[in-house]
Every structure is written in structure tokens, then in C-alpha cells.
Short mmCIF file of N, CA and C in Angstrom, two decimals:
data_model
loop_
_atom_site.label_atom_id
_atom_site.label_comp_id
_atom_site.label_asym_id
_atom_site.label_seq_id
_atom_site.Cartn_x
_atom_site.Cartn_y
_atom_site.Cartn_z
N UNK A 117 -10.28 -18.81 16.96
CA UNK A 117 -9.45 -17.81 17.57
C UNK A 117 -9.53 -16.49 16.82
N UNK A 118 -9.33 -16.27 15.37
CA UNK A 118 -9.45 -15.17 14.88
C UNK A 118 -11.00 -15.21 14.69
N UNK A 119 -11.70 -15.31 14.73
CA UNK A 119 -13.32 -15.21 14.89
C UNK A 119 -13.35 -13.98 16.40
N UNK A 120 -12.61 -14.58 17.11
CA UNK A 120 -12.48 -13.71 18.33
C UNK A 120 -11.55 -12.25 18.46
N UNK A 121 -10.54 -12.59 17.95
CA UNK A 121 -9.69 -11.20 17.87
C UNK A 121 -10.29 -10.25 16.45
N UNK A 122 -11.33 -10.72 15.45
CA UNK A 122 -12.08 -9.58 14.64
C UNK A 122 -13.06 -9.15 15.91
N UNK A 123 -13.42 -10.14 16.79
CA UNK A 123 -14.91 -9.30 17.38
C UNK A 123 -14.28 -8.19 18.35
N UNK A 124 -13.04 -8.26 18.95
CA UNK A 124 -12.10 -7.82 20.02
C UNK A 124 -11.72 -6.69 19.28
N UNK A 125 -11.21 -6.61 18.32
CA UNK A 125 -10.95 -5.50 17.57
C UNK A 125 -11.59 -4.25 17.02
N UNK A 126 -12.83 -4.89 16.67
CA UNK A 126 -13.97 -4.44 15.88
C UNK A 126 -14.70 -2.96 17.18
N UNK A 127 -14.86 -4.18 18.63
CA UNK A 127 -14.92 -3.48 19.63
C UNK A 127 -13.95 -2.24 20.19
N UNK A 128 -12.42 -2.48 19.63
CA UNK A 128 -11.52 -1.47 19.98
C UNK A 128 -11.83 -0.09 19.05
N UNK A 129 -11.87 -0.81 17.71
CA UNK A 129 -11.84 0.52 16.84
C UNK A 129 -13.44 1.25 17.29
N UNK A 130 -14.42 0.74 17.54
CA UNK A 130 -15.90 1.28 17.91
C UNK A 130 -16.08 2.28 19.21
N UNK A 131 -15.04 1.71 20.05
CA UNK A 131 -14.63 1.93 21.35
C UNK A 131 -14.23 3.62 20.71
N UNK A 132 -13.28 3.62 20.64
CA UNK A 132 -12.53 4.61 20.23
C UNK A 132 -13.17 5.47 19.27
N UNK A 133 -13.41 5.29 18.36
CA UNK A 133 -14.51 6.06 17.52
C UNK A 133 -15.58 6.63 18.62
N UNK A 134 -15.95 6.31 19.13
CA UNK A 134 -16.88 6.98 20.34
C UNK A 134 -16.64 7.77 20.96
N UNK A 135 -15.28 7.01 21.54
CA UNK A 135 -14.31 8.60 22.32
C UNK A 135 -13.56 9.37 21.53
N UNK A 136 -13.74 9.68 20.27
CA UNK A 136 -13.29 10.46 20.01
C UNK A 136 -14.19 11.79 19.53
N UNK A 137 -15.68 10.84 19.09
CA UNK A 137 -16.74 11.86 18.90
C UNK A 137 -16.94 12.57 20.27
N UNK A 138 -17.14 11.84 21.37
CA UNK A 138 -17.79 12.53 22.54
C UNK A 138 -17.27 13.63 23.03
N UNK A 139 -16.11 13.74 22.54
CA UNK A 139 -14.20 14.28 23.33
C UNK A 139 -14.70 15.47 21.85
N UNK A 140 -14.58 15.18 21.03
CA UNK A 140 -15.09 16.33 19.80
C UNK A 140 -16.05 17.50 20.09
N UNK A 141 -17.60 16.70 20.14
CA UNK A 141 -18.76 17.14 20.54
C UNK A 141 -18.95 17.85 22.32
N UNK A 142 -17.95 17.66 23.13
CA UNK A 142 -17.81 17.94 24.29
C UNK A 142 -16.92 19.23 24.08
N UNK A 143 -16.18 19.25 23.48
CA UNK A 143 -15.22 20.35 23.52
C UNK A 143 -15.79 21.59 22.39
N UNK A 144 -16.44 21.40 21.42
CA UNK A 144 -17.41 22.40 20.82
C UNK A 144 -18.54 23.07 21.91
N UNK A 145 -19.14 21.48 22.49
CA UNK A 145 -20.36 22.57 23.05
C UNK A 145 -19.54 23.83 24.14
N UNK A 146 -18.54 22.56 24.94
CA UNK A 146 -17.69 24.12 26.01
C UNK A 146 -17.58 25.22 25.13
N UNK A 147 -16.93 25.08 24.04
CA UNK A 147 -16.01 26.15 23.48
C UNK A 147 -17.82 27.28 22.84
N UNK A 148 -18.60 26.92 22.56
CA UNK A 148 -19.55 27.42 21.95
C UNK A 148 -20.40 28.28 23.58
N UNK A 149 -20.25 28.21 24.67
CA UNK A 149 -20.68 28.63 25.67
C UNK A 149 -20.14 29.99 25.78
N UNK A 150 -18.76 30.15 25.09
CA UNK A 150 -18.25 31.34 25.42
C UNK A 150 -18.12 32.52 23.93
N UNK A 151 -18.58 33.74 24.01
CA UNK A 151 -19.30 34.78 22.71
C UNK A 151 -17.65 34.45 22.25
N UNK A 152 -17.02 35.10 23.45
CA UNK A 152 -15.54 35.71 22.30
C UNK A 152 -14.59 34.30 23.19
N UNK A 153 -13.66 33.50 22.38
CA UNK A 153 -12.62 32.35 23.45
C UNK A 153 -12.00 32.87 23.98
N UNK A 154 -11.72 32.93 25.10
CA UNK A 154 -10.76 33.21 25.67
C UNK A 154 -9.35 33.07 25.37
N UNK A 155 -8.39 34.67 25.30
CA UNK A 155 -7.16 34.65 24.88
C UNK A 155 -6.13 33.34 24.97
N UNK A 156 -6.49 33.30 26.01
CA UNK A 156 -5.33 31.95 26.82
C UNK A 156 -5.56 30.35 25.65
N UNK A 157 -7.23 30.11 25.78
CA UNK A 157 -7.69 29.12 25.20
C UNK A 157 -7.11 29.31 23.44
N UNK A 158 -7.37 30.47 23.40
CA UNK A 158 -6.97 30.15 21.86
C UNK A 158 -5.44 29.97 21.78
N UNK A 159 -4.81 30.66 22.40
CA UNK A 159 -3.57 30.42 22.01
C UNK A 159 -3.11 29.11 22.65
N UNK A 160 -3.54 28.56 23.38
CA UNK A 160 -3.32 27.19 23.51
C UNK A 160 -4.11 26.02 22.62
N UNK A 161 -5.08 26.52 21.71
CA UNK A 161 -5.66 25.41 20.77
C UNK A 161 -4.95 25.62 19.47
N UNK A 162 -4.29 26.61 19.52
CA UNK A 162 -3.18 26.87 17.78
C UNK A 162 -2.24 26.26 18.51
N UNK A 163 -1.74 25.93 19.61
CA UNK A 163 -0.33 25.51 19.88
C UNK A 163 -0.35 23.70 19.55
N UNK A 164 -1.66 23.37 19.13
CA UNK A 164 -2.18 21.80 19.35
C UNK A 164 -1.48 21.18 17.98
N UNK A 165 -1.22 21.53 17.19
CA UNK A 165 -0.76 21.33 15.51
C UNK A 165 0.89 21.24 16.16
N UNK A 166 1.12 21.76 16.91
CA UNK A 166 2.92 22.31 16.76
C UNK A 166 2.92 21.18 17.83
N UNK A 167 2.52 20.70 18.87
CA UNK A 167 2.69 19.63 19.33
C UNK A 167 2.63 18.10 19.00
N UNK A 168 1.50 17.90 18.35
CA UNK A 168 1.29 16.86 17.55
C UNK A 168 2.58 16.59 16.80
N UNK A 169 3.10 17.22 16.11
CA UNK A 169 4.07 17.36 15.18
C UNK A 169 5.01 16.93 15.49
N UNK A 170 5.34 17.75 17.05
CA UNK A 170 6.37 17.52 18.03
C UNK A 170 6.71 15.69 18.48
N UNK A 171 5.65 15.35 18.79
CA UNK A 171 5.18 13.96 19.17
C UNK A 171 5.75 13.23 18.35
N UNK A 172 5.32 13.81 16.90
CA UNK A 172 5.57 12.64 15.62
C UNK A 172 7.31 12.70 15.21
N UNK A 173 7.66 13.89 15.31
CA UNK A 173 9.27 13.84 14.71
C UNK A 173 9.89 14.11 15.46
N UNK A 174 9.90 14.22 16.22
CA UNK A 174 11.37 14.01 17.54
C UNK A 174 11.95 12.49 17.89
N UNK A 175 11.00 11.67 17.90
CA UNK A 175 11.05 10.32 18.23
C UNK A 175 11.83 9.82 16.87
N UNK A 176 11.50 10.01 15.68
CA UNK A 176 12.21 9.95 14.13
C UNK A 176 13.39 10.53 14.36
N UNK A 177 13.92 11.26 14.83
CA UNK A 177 15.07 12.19 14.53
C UNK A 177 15.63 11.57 15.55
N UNK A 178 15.08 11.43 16.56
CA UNK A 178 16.15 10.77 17.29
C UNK A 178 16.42 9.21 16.97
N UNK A 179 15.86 8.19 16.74
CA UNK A 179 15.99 6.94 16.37
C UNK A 179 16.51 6.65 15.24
N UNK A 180 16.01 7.84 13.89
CA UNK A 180 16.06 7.48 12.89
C UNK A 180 17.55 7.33 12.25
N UNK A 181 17.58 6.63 11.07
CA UNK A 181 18.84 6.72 10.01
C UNK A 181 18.78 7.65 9.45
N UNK A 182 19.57 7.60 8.32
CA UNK A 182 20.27 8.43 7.00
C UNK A 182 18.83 8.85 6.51
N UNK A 183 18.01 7.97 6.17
CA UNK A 183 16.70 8.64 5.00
C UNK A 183 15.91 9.67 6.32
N UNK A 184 15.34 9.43 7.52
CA UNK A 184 14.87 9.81 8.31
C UNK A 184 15.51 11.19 8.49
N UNK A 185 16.71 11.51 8.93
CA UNK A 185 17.22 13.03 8.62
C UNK A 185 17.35 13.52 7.25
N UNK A 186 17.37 13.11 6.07
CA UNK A 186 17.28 13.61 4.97
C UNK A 186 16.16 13.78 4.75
N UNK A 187 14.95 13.63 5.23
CA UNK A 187 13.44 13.78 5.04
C UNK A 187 13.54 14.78 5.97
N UNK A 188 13.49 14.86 7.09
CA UNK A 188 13.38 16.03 8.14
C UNK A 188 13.86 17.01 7.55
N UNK A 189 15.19 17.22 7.18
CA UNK A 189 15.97 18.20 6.09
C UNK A 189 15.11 18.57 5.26
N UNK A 190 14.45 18.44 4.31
CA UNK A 190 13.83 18.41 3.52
C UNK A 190 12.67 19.10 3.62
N UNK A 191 11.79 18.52 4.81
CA UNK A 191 10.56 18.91 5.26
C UNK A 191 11.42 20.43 5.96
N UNK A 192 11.78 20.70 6.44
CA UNK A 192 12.71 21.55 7.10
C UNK A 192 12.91 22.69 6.25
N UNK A 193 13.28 22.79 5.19
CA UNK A 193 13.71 23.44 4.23
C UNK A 193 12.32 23.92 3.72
N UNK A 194 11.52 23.15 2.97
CA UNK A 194 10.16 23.47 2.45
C UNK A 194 9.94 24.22 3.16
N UNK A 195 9.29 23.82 4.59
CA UNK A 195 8.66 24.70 5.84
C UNK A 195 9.05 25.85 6.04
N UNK A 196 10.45 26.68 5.68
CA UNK A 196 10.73 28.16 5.81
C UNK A 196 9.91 28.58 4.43
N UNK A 197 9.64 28.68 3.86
CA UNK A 197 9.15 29.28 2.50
C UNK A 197 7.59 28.75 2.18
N UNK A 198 7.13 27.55 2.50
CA UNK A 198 6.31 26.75 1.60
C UNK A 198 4.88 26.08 2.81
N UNK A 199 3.60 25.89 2.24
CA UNK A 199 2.85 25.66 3.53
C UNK A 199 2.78 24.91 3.76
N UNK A 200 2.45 24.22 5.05
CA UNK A 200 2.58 23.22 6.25
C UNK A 200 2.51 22.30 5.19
N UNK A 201 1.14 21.83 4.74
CA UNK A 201 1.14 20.45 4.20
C UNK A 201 2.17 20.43 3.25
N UNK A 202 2.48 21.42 2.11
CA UNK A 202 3.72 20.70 1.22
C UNK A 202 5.10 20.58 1.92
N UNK A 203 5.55 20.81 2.88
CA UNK A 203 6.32 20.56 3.37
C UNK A 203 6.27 19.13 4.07
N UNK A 204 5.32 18.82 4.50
CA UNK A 204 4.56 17.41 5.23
C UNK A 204 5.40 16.35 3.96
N UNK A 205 4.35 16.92 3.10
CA UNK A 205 4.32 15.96 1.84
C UNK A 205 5.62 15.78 1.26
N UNK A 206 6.27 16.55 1.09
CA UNK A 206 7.61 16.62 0.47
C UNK A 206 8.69 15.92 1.75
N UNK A 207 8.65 15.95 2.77
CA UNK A 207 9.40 15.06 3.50
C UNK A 207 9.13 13.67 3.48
N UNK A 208 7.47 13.08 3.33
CA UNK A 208 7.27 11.59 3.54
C UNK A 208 7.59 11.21 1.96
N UNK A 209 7.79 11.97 1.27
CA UNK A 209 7.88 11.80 -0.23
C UNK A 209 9.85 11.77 -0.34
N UNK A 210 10.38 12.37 0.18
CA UNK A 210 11.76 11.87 0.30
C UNK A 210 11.64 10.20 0.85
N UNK A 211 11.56 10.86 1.86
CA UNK A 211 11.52 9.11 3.12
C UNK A 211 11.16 8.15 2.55
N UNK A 212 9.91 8.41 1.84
CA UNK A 212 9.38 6.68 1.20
C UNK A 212 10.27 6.60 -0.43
N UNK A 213 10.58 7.66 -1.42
CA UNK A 213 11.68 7.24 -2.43
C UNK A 213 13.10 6.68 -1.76
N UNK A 214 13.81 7.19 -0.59
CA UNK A 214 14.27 6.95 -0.40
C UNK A 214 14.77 5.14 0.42
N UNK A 215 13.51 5.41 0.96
CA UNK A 215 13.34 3.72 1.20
C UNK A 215 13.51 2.89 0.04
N UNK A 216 12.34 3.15 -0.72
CA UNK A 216 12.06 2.42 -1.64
C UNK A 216 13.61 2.11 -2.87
N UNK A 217 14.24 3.12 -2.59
CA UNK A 217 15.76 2.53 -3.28
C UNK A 217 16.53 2.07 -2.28
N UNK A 218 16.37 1.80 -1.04
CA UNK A 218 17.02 0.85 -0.14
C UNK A 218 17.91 1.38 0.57
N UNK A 219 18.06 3.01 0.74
CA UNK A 219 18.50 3.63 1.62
C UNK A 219 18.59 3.60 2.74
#
């Protein structure tokens, strides 16, 4: 049985790795067709970071406990002053000390 769910798997992650190159390599060559991007396009490919983001912590904030808003807080705070990633970092870095003392 697990002989079968490594080969099933193996196939998912390969699967996917594929589509994600093709979906990569597809969207360069479009984007490389055009001298200057188009206004619209760009400002909709910087908006791609602020969504992602969106995706990831709204669903936390709304479900989450006590450590989960004290990390958001946190990340929150950094983020007016400090750049994207240390703010990233400094929130999963609350969240997981805070776990980790059983918060």
C-alpha cells in the first residue's frame, strides 16, 4: 500500500512542478513580447505579493487565538517602519516562541 501512495505522490509533486514551470516560462515569454508592460499589467503584477499575503493572514486572524493576533500585531508593527521580510520574520518568530511556551 505505501509502495503505492510514494508512487501517487511522487507523481503529484512532478505533476505540479511542471505546472508550475510551464505557467512560469509561459508568462515570461507573453510578458517578453511586449518593449515597455503595459501600465495596467504592471500594476496588477505588484498587486500579486499583497494578495498572496492576503490569502495567508486573513484566514489566521480570523480563526486564530491569542499567539496568532499577537504575531499579526507584531508583524503589523514591524511593517510600518521595517522591510517586508523582517516583518514576515519577526511575526512567525513571535508565533512559533510563543507556541513553543504553550501559549
Amino acid at each position: 500500500m505505501f509502495e503505492q501512495l510514494d508512487w501517487y505522490l511522487m507523481l503529484v509533486v512532478l505533476v505540479g512542478s511542471a505546472v508550475t514551470l510551464v505557467n512560469r516560462l509561459a508568462g515570461h515569454y507573453i510578458l517578453a513580447r511586449f518593449e515597455p508592460i503595459p501600465y495596467r499589467v504592471e500594476a496588477a503584477l505588484e498587486a500579486v505579493p499583497v494578495a498572496v499575503m492576503t490569502t495567508l493572514v486573513v484566514p489566521a486572524a480570523i480563526n486564530g487565538a491569542f499567539p496568532e493576533w499577537v504575531a499579526l500585531a507584531v508583524a503589523f508593527v514591524l511593517g510600518l517602519r521595517l522591510h517586508f521580510l523582517i516583518a514576515v520574520l519577526g511575526g512567525i518568530t513571535v508565533l512559533l516562541l510563543m507556541r513553543q511556551a504553550g501559549l
